[in-house]
Amino acid sequence: NNSGQEEIVLCKSMSDNAELVQRTVAFVRKELEGNDASHDFAHIERVWALARTLAKAEKVKEPELVEIGALLHDIRDWKYSGSETAGAEVAGDFLRSCGVESWKVDAILQIIERVSFRKELGGTSTEGKSEFVYEAELNCVQDADRLDALGAIGIARTFSFGGRMSRPMLRPELESEPVFPTTESEIEDKIVILTQEEYMQKTHNDSSVYHFYEKLLRLRHMMKTETGRKMAQHRHEFMVTFLKQFFLEYQGIV
């Protein structure tokens, strides 16, 4: 079965610079060594593939920006490095060392800096910044990253990261009523809108299930591409089904 090889070739075919893609893959793979399964290189591969799918559907003008942005978007992530600027700084140094044109470096760094959910809280992904020429390319990377936070993969990543951080699955004593929602509407009524500071500090409720309320269940309405919105809806519905079953099992009912 050579489907894996075919997939790699397909990914690379979007870029005119196969050598840059190969060097970026090797660089990112090395950077993410030791990360847990929520933010490992397999996550990058999935986002890379999703971003390619979205870029083709959206007919973006600069697919290479999408590919390289998708590959680099999680290096030195603040959750692991403790720095909000290290990722872009390291990515910029890497791209310049590869001889990438300055306009491409600038565009890719803007994608990296704007892609995250936390940056969008309160409008901080665009606040104080001029209009971004490559908004369509950014949207593809952002939607791809968010799709990987949804559905079955999103559930698995949430509990993987929760395990890494020694977080409980659920904190019933900190939950608003109903603690164990039974319907989709009850689940979605528990969605919370946090400030960027509240989201980063995690002083409110650090359980893995709470992460669905603070982020994951919000994402379907934050997608920027039409294809992304359609894919997000299916994955959202799967998460709601999972949560209903989770709450029943947590109580020992089924």
One Martini backbone bead per residue (centre of mass of N, CA, C, O) as a GRO file, in nm:
protein
  254
    1ASN     BB    1   0.089   0.040   0.028
    2ASN     BB    2   0.116   0.388  -0.118
    3SER     BB    3  -0.066   0.619   0.002
    4GLY     BB    4   0.134   0.784   0.167
    5GLN     BB    5   0.312   0.871  -0.070
    6GLU     BB    6   0.089   1.009  -0.233
    7GLU     BB    7   0.023   1.224  -0.022
    8ILE     BB    8   0.294   1.368  -0.019
    9VAL     BB    9   0.297   1.447  -0.315
   10LEU     BB   10   0.034   1.607  -0.310
   11CYS     BB   11   0.124   1.819  -0.110
   12LYS     BB   12   0.380   1.918  -0.273
   13SER     BB   13   0.235   2.004  -0.549
   14MET     BB   14   0.148   2.299  -0.452
   15SER     BB   15   0.449   2.350  -0.462
   16ASP     BB   16   0.738   2.488  -0.626
   17ASN     BB   17   0.904   2.412  -0.343
   18ALA     BB   18   1.004   2.113  -0.244
   19GLU     BB   19   1.251   2.173  -0.067
   20LEU     BB   20   1.111   2.351   0.143
   21VAL     BB   21   0.910   2.143   0.240
   22GLN     BB   22   1.116   1.932   0.332
   23ARG     BB   23   1.265   2.115   0.535
   24THR     BB   24   1.017   2.181   0.706
   25VAL     BB   25   0.944   1.901   0.795
   26ALA     BB   26   1.211   1.840   0.940
   27PHE     BB   27   1.204   2.079   1.135
   28VAL     BB   28   0.928   2.020   1.275
   29ARG     BB   29   0.980   1.735   1.370
   30LYS     BB   30   1.208   1.823   1.561
   31GLU     BB   31   1.055   2.040   1.732
   32LEU     BB   32   0.818   1.813   1.829
   33GLU     BB   33   0.978   1.654   2.002
   34GLY     BB   34   0.798   1.525   2.290
   35ASN     BB   35   0.525   1.567   2.228
   36ASP     BB   36   0.221   1.522   2.258
   37ALA     BB   37  -0.060   1.410   2.073
   38SER     BB   38  -0.189   1.706   2.046
   39HIS     BB   39   0.124   1.835   1.935
   40ASP     BB   40   0.229   1.675   1.701
   41PHE     BB   41   0.317   1.576   1.385
   42ALA     BB   42   0.039   1.451   1.321
   43HIS     BB   43  -0.110   1.714   1.345
   44ILE     BB   44   0.035   1.856   1.115
   45GLU     BB   45  -0.045   1.660   0.890
   46ARG     BB   46  -0.348   1.713   0.911
   47VAL     BB   47  -0.343   2.018   0.865
   48TRP     BB   48  -0.203   2.007   0.595
   49ALA     BB   49  -0.425   1.845   0.448
   50LEU     BB   50  -0.663   2.034   0.510
   51ALA     BB   51  -0.539   2.290   0.387
   52ARG     BB   52  -0.526   2.180   0.102
   53THR     BB   53  -0.825   2.131   0.063
   54LEU     BB   54  -0.911   2.428   0.109
   55ALA     BB   55  -0.732   2.566  -0.104
   56LYS     BB   56  -0.867   2.430  -0.345
   57ALA     BB   57  -1.160   2.524  -0.288
   58GLU     BB   58  -1.067   2.844  -0.270
   59LYS     BB   59  -0.848   2.927  -0.474
   60VAL     BB   60  -0.575   3.016  -0.399
   61LYS     BB   61  -0.289   3.207  -0.490
   62GLU     BB   62  -0.093   3.093  -0.227
   63PRO     BB   63  -0.031   2.775  -0.140
   64GLU     BB   64   0.248   2.792   0.000
   65LEU     BB   65   0.153   2.951   0.248
   66VAL     BB   66  -0.026   2.728   0.352
   67GLU     BB   67   0.178   2.502   0.389
   68ILE     BB   68   0.393   2.647   0.566
   69GLY     BB   69   0.197   2.748   0.780
   70ALA     BB   70   0.094   2.470   0.870
   71LEU     BB   71   0.374   2.352   0.953
   72LEU     BB   72   0.454   2.614   1.158
   73HIS     BB   73   0.211   2.691   1.366
   74ASP     BB   74   0.334   2.508   1.642
   75ILE     BB   75   0.592   2.623   1.709
   76ARG     BB   76   0.654   2.721   2.017
   77ASP     BB   77   0.420   2.698   2.183
   78TRP     BB   78   0.295   2.851   2.462
   79LYS     BB   79   0.214   2.583   2.617
   80TYR     BB   80   0.536   2.497   2.603
   81SER     BB   81   0.725   2.770   2.610
   82GLY     BB   82   0.584   3.048   2.737
   83SER     BB   83   0.573   3.193   2.451
   84GLU     BB   84   0.434   3.432   2.215
   85THR     BB   85   0.710   3.466   2.007
   86ALA     BB   86   0.891   3.215   1.940
   87GLY     BB   87   0.764   3.094   1.686
   88ALA     BB   88   0.808   3.331   1.487
   89GLU     BB   89   1.111   3.361   1.530
   90VAL     BB   90   1.198   3.076   1.440
   91ALA     BB   91   1.058   3.076   1.166
   92GLY     BB   92   1.207   3.318   1.047
   93ASP     BB   93   1.492   3.204   1.065
   94PHE     BB   94   1.439   2.958   0.890
   95LEU     BB   95   1.340   3.095   0.627
   96ARG     BB   96   1.593   3.270   0.584
   97SER     BB   97   1.792   3.023   0.569
   98CYS     BB   98   1.630   2.931   0.292
   99GLY     BB   99   1.577   3.196   0.110
  100VAL     BB  100   1.322   3.339   0.155
  101GLU     BB  101   1.125   3.564   0.067
  102SER     BB  102   1.025   3.837   0.240
  103TRP     BB  103   0.717   3.832   0.172
  104LYS     BB  104   0.678   3.537   0.263
  105VAL     BB  105   0.772   3.560   0.548
  106ASP     BB  106   0.566   3.772   0.637
  107ALA     BB  107   0.310   3.607   0.567
  108ILE     BB  108   0.368   3.354   0.741
  109LEU     BB  109   0.391   3.505   1.013
  110GLN     BB  110   0.103   3.612   1.011
  111ILE     BB  111  -0.033   3.343   1.017
  112ILE     BB  112   0.091   3.239   1.281
  113GLU     BB  113  -0.007   3.492   1.461
  114ARG     BB  114  -0.338   3.450   1.371
  115VAL     BB  115  -0.447   3.142   1.403
  116SER     BB  116  -0.545   3.145   1.687
  117PHE     BB  117  -0.793   3.141   1.919
  118ARG     BB  118  -0.681   3.341   2.132
  119LYS     BB  119  -0.640   3.578   1.923
  120GLU     BB  120  -0.960   3.601   1.867
  121LEU     BB  121  -1.015   3.690   2.135
  122GLY     BB  122  -1.149   4.000   2.109
  123GLY     BB  123  -0.991   4.052   1.823
  124THR     BB  124  -0.661   3.998   1.837
  125SER     BB  125  -0.587   3.903   1.537
  126THR     BB  126  -0.660   4.225   1.419
  127GLU     BB  127  -0.583   4.419   1.621
  128GLY     BB  128  -0.406   4.687   1.496
  129LYS     BB  129  -0.428   4.578   1.200
  130SER     BB  130  -0.390   4.546   0.890
  131GLU     BB  131  -0.478   4.439   0.608
  132PHE     BB  132  -0.468   4.113   0.479
  133VAL     BB  133  -0.380   3.991   0.177
  134TYR     BB  134  -0.376   3.666   0.296
  135GLU     BB  135  -0.660   3.572   0.413
  136ALA     BB  136  -0.726   3.307   0.261
  137GLU     BB  137  -0.478   3.152   0.364
  138LEU     BB  138  -0.534   3.183   0.662
  139ASN     BB  139  -0.814   3.045   0.666
  140CYS     BB  140  -0.710   2.762   0.593
  141VAL     BB  141  -0.528   2.718   0.838
  142GLN     BB  142  -0.731   2.780   1.063
  143ASP     BB  143  -0.947   2.570   0.986
  144ALA     BB  144  -0.764   2.323   0.999
  145ASP     BB  145  -0.690   2.349   1.298
  146ARG     BB  146  -0.988   2.338   1.400
  147LEU     BB  147  -1.071   2.064   1.285
  148ASP     BB  148  -0.853   1.913   1.475
  149ALA     BB  149  -1.045   2.003   1.736
  150LEU     BB  150  -1.254   1.811   1.617
  151GLY     BB  151  -1.413   1.547   1.689
  152ALA     BB  152  -1.243   1.265   1.739
  153ILE     BB  153  -0.968   1.406   1.744
  154GLY     BB  154  -1.039   1.631   1.942
  155ILE     BB  155  -1.099   1.447   2.178
  156ALA     BB  156  -0.826   1.305   2.194
  157ARG     BB  157  -0.656   1.566   2.235
  158THR     BB  158  -0.785   1.670   2.493
  159PHE     BB  159  -0.707   1.415   2.673
  160SER     BB  160  -0.409   1.423   2.619
  161PHE     BB  161  -0.351   1.706   2.737
  162GLY     BB  162  -0.481   1.654   3.011
  163GLY     BB  163  -0.279   1.433   3.092
  164ARG     BB  164  -0.023   1.604   3.077
  165MET     BB  165  -0.166   1.818   3.299
  166SER     BB  166  -0.336   1.662   3.516
  167ARG     BB  167  -0.635   1.655   3.433
  168PRO     BB  168  -0.946   1.627   3.477
  169MET     BB  169  -1.223   1.537   3.312
  170LEU     BB  170  -1.405   1.632   3.569
  171ARG     BB  171  -1.578   1.910   3.760
  172PRO     BB  172  -1.864   1.906   3.923
  173GLU     BB  173  -1.817   2.142   4.140
  174LEU     BB  174  -1.773   2.363   3.882
  175GLU     BB  175  -2.040   2.321   3.757
  176SER     BB  176  -2.301   2.402   3.596
  177GLU     BB  177  -2.624   2.395   3.537
  178PRO     BB  178  -2.615   2.110   3.422
  179VAL     BB  179  -2.377   1.882   3.488
  180PHE     BB  180  -2.563   1.658   3.314
  181PRO     BB  181  -2.630   1.681   3.016
  182THR     BB  182  -2.887   1.547   2.767
  183THR     BB  183  -2.878   1.774   2.551
  184GLU     BB  184  -2.785   1.984   2.309
  185SER     BB  185  -2.892   2.246   2.439
  186GLU     BB  186  -2.760   2.204   2.717
  187ILE     BB  187  -2.473   2.197   2.616
  188GLU     BB  188  -2.475   2.480   2.461
  189ASP     BB  189  -2.549   2.649   2.722
  190LYS     BB  190  -2.239   2.596   2.842
  191ILE     BB  191  -2.116   2.800   2.686
  192VAL     BB  192  -1.822   3.006   2.698
  193ILE     BB  193  -1.704   3.350   2.727
  194LEU     BB  194  -1.376   3.440   2.700
  195THR     BB  195  -1.103   3.580   2.767
  196GLN     BB  196  -0.782   3.565   2.700
  197GLU     BB  197  -0.687   3.558   2.994
  198GLU     BB  198  -0.876   3.335   3.097
  199TYR     BB  199  -0.789   3.116   2.897
  200MET     BB  200  -0.478   3.110   2.983
  201GLN     BB  201  -0.506   3.065   3.305
  202LYS     BB  202  -0.714   2.843   3.415
  203THR     BB  203  -0.896   2.935   3.690
  204HIS     BB  204  -1.189   2.816   3.653
  205ASN     BB  205  -1.156   2.535   3.464
  206ASP     BB  206  -0.941   2.238   3.402
  207SER     BB  207  -1.107   2.053   3.251
  208SER     BB  208  -1.166   1.874   2.968
  209VAL     BB  209  -1.470   1.934   2.936
  210TYR     BB  210  -1.450   2.248   2.952
  211HIS     BB  211  -1.311   2.281   2.671
  212PHE     BB  212  -1.571   2.257   2.514
  213TYR     BB  213  -1.703   2.526   2.623
  214GLU     BB  214  -1.453   2.733   2.564
  215LYS     BB  215  -1.414   2.608   2.247
  216LEU     BB  216  -1.512   2.361   2.063
  217LEU     BB  217  -1.827   2.453   2.046
  218ARG     BB  218  -1.742   2.731   1.886
  219LEU     BB  219  -1.597   2.666   1.605
  220ARG     BB  220  -1.820   2.639   1.383
  221HIS     BB  221  -1.869   2.971   1.404
  222MET     BB  222  -1.537   3.032   1.317
  223MET     BB  223  -1.541   2.973   1.034
  224LYS     BB  224  -1.420   3.092   0.702
  225THR     BB  225  -1.500   2.849   0.526
  226GLU     BB  226  -1.718   2.660   0.359
  227THR     BB  227  -1.582   2.385   0.391
  228GLY     BB  228  -1.523   2.413   0.694
  229ARG     BB  229  -1.817   2.436   0.790
  230LYS     BB  230  -1.911   2.158   0.694
  231MET     BB  231  -1.703   1.989   0.854
  232ALA     BB  232  -1.768   2.104   1.139
  233GLN     BB  233  -2.056   2.006   1.176
  234HIS     BB  234  -2.000   1.704   1.190
  235ARG     BB  235  -1.797   1.719   1.430
  236HIS     BB  236  -1.985   1.852   1.631
  237GLU     BB  237  -2.199   1.630   1.648
  238PHE     BB  238  -2.006   1.416   1.760
  239MET     BB  239  -1.940   1.562   2.028
  240VAL     BB  240  -2.225   1.566   2.142
  241THR     BB  241  -2.262   1.262   2.148
  242PHE     BB  242  -2.028   1.206   2.336
  243LEU     BB  243  -2.120   1.375   2.583
  244LYS     BB  244  -2.381   1.225   2.642
  245GLN     BB  245  -2.238   0.954   2.698
  246PHE     BB  246  -2.038   1.046   2.913
  247PHE     BB  247  -2.248   1.133   3.131
  248LEU     BB  248  -2.378   0.858   3.165
  249GLU     BB  249  -2.119   0.701   3.245
  250TYR     BB  250  -2.027   0.881   3.486
  251GLN     BB  251  -2.305   0.793   3.650
  252GLY     BB  252  -2.379   0.483   3.584
  253ILE     BB  253  -2.628   0.435   3.375
  254VAL     BB  254  -2.467   0.262   3.117
   0.00000   0.00000   0.00000
